[in-house]
Coordinates of C-alpha atoms and ligand atoms in Angstrom, one line a residue:
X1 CA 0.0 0.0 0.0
X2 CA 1.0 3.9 -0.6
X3 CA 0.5 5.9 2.1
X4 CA -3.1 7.1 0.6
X5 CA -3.9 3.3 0.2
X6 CA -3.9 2.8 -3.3
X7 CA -2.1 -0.7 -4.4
X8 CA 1.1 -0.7 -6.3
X9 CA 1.0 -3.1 -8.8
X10 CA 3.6 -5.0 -7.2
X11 CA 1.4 -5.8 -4.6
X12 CA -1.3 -7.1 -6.8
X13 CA 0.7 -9.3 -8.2
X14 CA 1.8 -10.3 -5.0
X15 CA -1.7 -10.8 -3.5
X16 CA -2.8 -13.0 -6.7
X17 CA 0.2 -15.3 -6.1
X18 CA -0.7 -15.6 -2.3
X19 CA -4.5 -16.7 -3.5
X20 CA -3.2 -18.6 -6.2
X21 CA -1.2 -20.4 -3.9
X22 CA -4.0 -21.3 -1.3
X23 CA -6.1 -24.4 -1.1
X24 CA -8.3 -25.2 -3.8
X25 CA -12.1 -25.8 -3.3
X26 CA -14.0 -26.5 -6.4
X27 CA -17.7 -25.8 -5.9
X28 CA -20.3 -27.2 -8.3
X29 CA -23.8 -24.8 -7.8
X30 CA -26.2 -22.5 -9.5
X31 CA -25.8 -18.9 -10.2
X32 CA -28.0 -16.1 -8.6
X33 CA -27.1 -13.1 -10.5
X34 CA -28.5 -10.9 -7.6
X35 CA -25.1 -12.6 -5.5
X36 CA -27.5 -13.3 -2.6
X37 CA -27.0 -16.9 -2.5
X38 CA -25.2 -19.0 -4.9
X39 CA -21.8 -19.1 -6.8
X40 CA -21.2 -15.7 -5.8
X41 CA -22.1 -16.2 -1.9
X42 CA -19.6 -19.2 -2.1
X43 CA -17.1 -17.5 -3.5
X44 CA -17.1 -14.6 -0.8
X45 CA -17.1 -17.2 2.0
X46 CA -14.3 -19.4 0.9
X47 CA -11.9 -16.2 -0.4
X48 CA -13.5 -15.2 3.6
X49 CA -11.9 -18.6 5.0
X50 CA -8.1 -18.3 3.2
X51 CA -9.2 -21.3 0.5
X52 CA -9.5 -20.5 -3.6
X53 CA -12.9 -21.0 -4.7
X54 CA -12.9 -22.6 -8.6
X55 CA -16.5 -21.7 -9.4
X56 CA -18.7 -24.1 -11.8
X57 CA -21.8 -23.3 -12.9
X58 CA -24.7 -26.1 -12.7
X59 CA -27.8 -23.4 -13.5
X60 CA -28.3 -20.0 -14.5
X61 CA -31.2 -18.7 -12.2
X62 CA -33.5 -16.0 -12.8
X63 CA -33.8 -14.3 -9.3
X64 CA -33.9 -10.9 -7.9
X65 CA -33.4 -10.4 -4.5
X66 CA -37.0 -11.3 -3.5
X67 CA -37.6 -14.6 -5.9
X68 CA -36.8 -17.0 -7.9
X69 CA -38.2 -17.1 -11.4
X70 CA -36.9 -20.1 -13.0
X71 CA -33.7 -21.7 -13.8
X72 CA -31.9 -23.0 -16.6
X73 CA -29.8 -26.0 -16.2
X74 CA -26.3 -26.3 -17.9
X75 CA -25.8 -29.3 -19.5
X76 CA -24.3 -32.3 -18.0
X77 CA -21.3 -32.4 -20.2
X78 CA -21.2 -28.5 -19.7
X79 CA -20.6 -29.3 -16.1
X80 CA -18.0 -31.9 -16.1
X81 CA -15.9 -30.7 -18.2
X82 CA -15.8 -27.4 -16.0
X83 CA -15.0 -29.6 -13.3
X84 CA -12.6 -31.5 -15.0
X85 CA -10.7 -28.6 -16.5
X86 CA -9.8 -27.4 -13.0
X87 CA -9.0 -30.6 -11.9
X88 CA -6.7 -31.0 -14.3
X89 CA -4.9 -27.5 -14.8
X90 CA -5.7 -26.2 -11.0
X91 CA -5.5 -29.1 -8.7
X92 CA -5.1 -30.5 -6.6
X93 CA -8.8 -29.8 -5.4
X94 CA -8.5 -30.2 -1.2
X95 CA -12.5 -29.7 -1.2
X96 CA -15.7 -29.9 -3.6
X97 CA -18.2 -28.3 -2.4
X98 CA -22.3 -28.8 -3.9
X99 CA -25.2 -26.1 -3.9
X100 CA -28.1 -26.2 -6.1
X101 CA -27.1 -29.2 -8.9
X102 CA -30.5 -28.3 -11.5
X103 CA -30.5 -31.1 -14.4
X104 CA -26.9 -31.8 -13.5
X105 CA -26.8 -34.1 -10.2
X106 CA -26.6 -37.5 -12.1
X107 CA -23.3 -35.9 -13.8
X108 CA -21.8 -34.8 -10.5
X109 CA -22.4 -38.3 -8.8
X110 CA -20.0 -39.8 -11.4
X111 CA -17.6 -36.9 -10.6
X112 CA -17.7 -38.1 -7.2
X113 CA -16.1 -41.2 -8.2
X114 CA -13.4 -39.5 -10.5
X115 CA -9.6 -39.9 -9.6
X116 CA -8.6 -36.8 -9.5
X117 CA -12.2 -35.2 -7.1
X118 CA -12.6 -38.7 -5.2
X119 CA -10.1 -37.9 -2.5
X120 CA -11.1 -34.3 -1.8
X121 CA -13.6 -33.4 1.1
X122 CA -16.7 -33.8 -0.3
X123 CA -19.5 -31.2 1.3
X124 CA -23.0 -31.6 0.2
X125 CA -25.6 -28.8 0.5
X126 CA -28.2 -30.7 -0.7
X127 CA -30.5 -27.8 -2.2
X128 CA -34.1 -28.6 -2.6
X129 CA -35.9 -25.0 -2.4
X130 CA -35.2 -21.8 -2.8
X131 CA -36.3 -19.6 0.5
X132 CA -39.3 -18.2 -2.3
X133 CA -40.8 -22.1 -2.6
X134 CA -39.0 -22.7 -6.2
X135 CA -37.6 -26.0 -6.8
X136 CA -34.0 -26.2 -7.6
X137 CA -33.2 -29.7 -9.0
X138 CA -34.9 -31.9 -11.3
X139 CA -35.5 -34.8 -9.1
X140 CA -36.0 -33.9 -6.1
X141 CA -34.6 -36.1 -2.9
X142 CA -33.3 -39.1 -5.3
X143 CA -31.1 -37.1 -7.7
X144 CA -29.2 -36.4 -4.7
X145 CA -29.5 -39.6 -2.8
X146 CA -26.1 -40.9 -4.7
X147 CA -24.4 -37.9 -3.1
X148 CA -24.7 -38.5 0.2
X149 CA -23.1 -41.8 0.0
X150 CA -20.2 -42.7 0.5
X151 CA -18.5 -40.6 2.8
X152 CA -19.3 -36.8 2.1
X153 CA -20.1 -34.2 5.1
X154 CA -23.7 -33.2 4.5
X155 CA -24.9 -29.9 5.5
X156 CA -28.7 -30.0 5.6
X157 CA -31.5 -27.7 7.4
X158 CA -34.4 -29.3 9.2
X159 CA -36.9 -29.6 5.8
X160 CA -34.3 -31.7 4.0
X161 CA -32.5 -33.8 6.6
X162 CA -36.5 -35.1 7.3
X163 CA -36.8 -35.2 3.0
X164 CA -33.6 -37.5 2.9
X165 CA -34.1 -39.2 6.2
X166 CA -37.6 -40.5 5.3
X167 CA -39.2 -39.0 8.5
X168 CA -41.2 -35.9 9.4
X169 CA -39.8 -32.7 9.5
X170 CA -38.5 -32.3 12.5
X171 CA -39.8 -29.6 14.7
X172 CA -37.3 -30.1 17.3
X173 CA -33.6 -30.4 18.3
X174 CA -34.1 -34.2 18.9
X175 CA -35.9 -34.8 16.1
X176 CA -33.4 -32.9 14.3
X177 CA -30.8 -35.3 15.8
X178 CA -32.6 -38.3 14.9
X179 CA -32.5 -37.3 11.3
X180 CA -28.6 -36.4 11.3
X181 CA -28.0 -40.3 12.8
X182 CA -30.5 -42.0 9.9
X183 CA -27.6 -39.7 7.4
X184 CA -25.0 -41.1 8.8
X185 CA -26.5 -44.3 9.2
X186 CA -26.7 -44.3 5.3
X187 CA -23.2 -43.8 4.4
X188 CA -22.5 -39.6 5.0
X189 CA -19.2 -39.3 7.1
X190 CA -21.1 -36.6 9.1
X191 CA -24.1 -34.1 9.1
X192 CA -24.2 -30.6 9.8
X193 CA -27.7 -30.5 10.5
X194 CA -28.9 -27.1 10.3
X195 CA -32.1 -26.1 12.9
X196 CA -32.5 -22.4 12.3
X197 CA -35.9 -22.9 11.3
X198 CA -36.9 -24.9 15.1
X199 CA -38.9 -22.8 17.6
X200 CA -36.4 -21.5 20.1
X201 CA -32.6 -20.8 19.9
X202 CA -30.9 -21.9 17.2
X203 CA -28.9 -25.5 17.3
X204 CA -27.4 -27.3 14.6
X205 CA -25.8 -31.1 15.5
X206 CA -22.5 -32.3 14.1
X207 CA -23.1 -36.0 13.6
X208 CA -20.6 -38.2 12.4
X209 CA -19.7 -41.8 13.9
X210 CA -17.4 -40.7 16.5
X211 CA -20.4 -38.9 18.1
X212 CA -22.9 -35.9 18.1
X213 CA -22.2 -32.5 19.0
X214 CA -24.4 -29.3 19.5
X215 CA -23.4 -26.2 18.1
X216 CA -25.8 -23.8 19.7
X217 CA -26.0 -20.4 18.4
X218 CA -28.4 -16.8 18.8
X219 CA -31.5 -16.4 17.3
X220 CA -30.7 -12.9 15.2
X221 CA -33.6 -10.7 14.0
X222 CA -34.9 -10.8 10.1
X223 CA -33.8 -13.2 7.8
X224 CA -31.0 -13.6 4.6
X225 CA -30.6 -15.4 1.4
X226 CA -27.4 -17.4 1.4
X227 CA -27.0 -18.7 4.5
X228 CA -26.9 -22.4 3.6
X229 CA -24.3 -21.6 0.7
X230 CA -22.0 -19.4 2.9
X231 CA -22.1 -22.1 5.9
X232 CA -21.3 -25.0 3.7
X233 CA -18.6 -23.2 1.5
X234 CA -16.6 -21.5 4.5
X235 CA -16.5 -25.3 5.9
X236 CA -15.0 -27.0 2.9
X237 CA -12.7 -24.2 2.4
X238 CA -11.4 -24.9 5.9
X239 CA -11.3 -28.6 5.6
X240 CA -9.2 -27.8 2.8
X241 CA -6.8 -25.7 4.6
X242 CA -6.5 -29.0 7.2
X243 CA -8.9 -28.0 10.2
X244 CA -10.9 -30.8 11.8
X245 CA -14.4 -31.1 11.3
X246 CA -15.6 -29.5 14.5
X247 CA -13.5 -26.3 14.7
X248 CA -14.4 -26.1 10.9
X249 CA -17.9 -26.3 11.5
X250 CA -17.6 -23.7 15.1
X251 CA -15.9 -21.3 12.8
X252 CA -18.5 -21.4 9.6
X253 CA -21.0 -21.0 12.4
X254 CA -19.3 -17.6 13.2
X255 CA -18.4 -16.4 9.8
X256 CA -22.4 -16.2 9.1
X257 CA -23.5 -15.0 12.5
X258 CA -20.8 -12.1 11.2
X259 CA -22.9 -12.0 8.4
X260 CA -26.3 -11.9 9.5
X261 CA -25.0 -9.2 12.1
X262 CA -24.2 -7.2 8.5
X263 CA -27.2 -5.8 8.3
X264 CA -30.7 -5.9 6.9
X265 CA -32.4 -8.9 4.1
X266 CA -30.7 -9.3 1.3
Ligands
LIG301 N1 -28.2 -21.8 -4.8 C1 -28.8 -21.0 -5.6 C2 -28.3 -20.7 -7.0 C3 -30.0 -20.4 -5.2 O1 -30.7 -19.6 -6.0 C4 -30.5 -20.6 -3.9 C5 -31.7 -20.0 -3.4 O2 -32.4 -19.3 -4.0 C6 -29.8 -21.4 -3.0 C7 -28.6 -22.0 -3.5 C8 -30.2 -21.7 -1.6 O3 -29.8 -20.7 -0.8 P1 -29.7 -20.7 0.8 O4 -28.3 -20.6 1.1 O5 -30.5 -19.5 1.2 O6 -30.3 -22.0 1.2

């Protein structure tokens, strides 16, 4: 920096090598152009966690900051070889992340299996709904099924973790729990199960086999798109750097209570 603050180009360069240099997380979700939730949110919270985000696009949405009013899916092929291009020329990829999939989640499960994406850290957002009632991927609960298999952390709120689980949707934090275990039970290393939406304070649990942890939190006033995408992204991107699962999932926790605290609906 000069002393008025503006960068010398020497330090540009500088700061592009330093993010070039930083653990690779390779996220595979739609794109809101209104940057509320989406490619762009991920983005924000894995440059926000010290990881590179390699953004692929699975959908163009059509949203504004209130709605969504429809999507258009990229093709499959579109989307692996996005994926693959990255793998190739960028890896290694430490951690894939998964948002909103559209028409592409069949193509993404066989990236799951590929060499160079099978040993990453796989975190699954399994997006069903946008907050406006919109369906996001063509279908529903079984296109992602294959995902959750297999050891990837799965990062679900109340709705869906009942949706995948086969139960009710669970109203409460043991009912939320019970869910997390059935998503274990089925072959997800862990579950961040998300219960913002339950009556009361805020907990989510961090299921895995080794055990089940709260991660209890303060109800904030209003609500924000982007939540989901920002929690599961800032958590890949610091399994990527090497943290372990829990002080990952304490700090993403943080990172959007910072966010929410930043002000009004967006
Ligand atoms: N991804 C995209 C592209 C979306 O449009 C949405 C919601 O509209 C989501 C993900 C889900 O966002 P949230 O983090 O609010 O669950």
């Amino acid at each position: 920096m000069t002393a008025h603050g503006a960068r010398r180009p020497a330090d540009d360069a500088d700061s592009r090598r330093g993010e070039e240099g930083r653990p690779r997380v390779l996220v595979l979700a739609g794109l809101d152009p209104s940057g509320g939730a989406g490619l762009v949110a991920d983005g924000e919270a894995i440059l926000a966690a010290g990881a590179r985000p390699l953004l692929c696009a699975t959908a163009i949405t059509i949203q504004t900051t209130a709605r969504v009013r429809g999507w258009h899916g990229i093709p499959a092929e579109v989307v692996t070889a996005q994926a693959l291009a990255l793998a190739e020329e960028e890896g290694p990829i430490r951690a894939v992340k998964l948002g909103m999939l559209g028409s592409a989640a069949p193509a993404v499960a066989r990236l799951k299996e590929h060499p160079l994406l099978a040993g990453a850290a796989w975190v699954v957002d399994p997006v069903l709904f946008s907050s406006s009632g919109a369906e996001l991927v063509e279908g529903g609960t079984d296109a992602y099924r294959p995902l959750l298999e297999r050891g990837p952390i799965v990062t679900p709120n109340a709705m869906e973790a009942g949706a995948f689980a086969g139960l009710p949707e669970p109203r409460d934090e043991a009912a939320l729990l019970g869910c997390a275990r059935r998503l274990v039970d089925g072959g997800a290393a862990a579950v961040l199960a998300k219960g913002g939406h339950l009556d009361g304070e805020p907990v989510d649990w961090l299921v895995s086999a080794r055990g089940a942890e709260p991660l209890r939190g303060t109800r904030r006033p209003g609500s924000k798109r982007g939540t989901g995408c920002r929690l599961a992204s800032f958590l890949a991107a610091r399994l990527a750097l090497g943290e372990g699962l829990f002080d990952a999932a304490r700090d993403a926790k943080r990172y959007v209570a910072a966010y929410l605290d930043r002000g009004a609906s967006a």
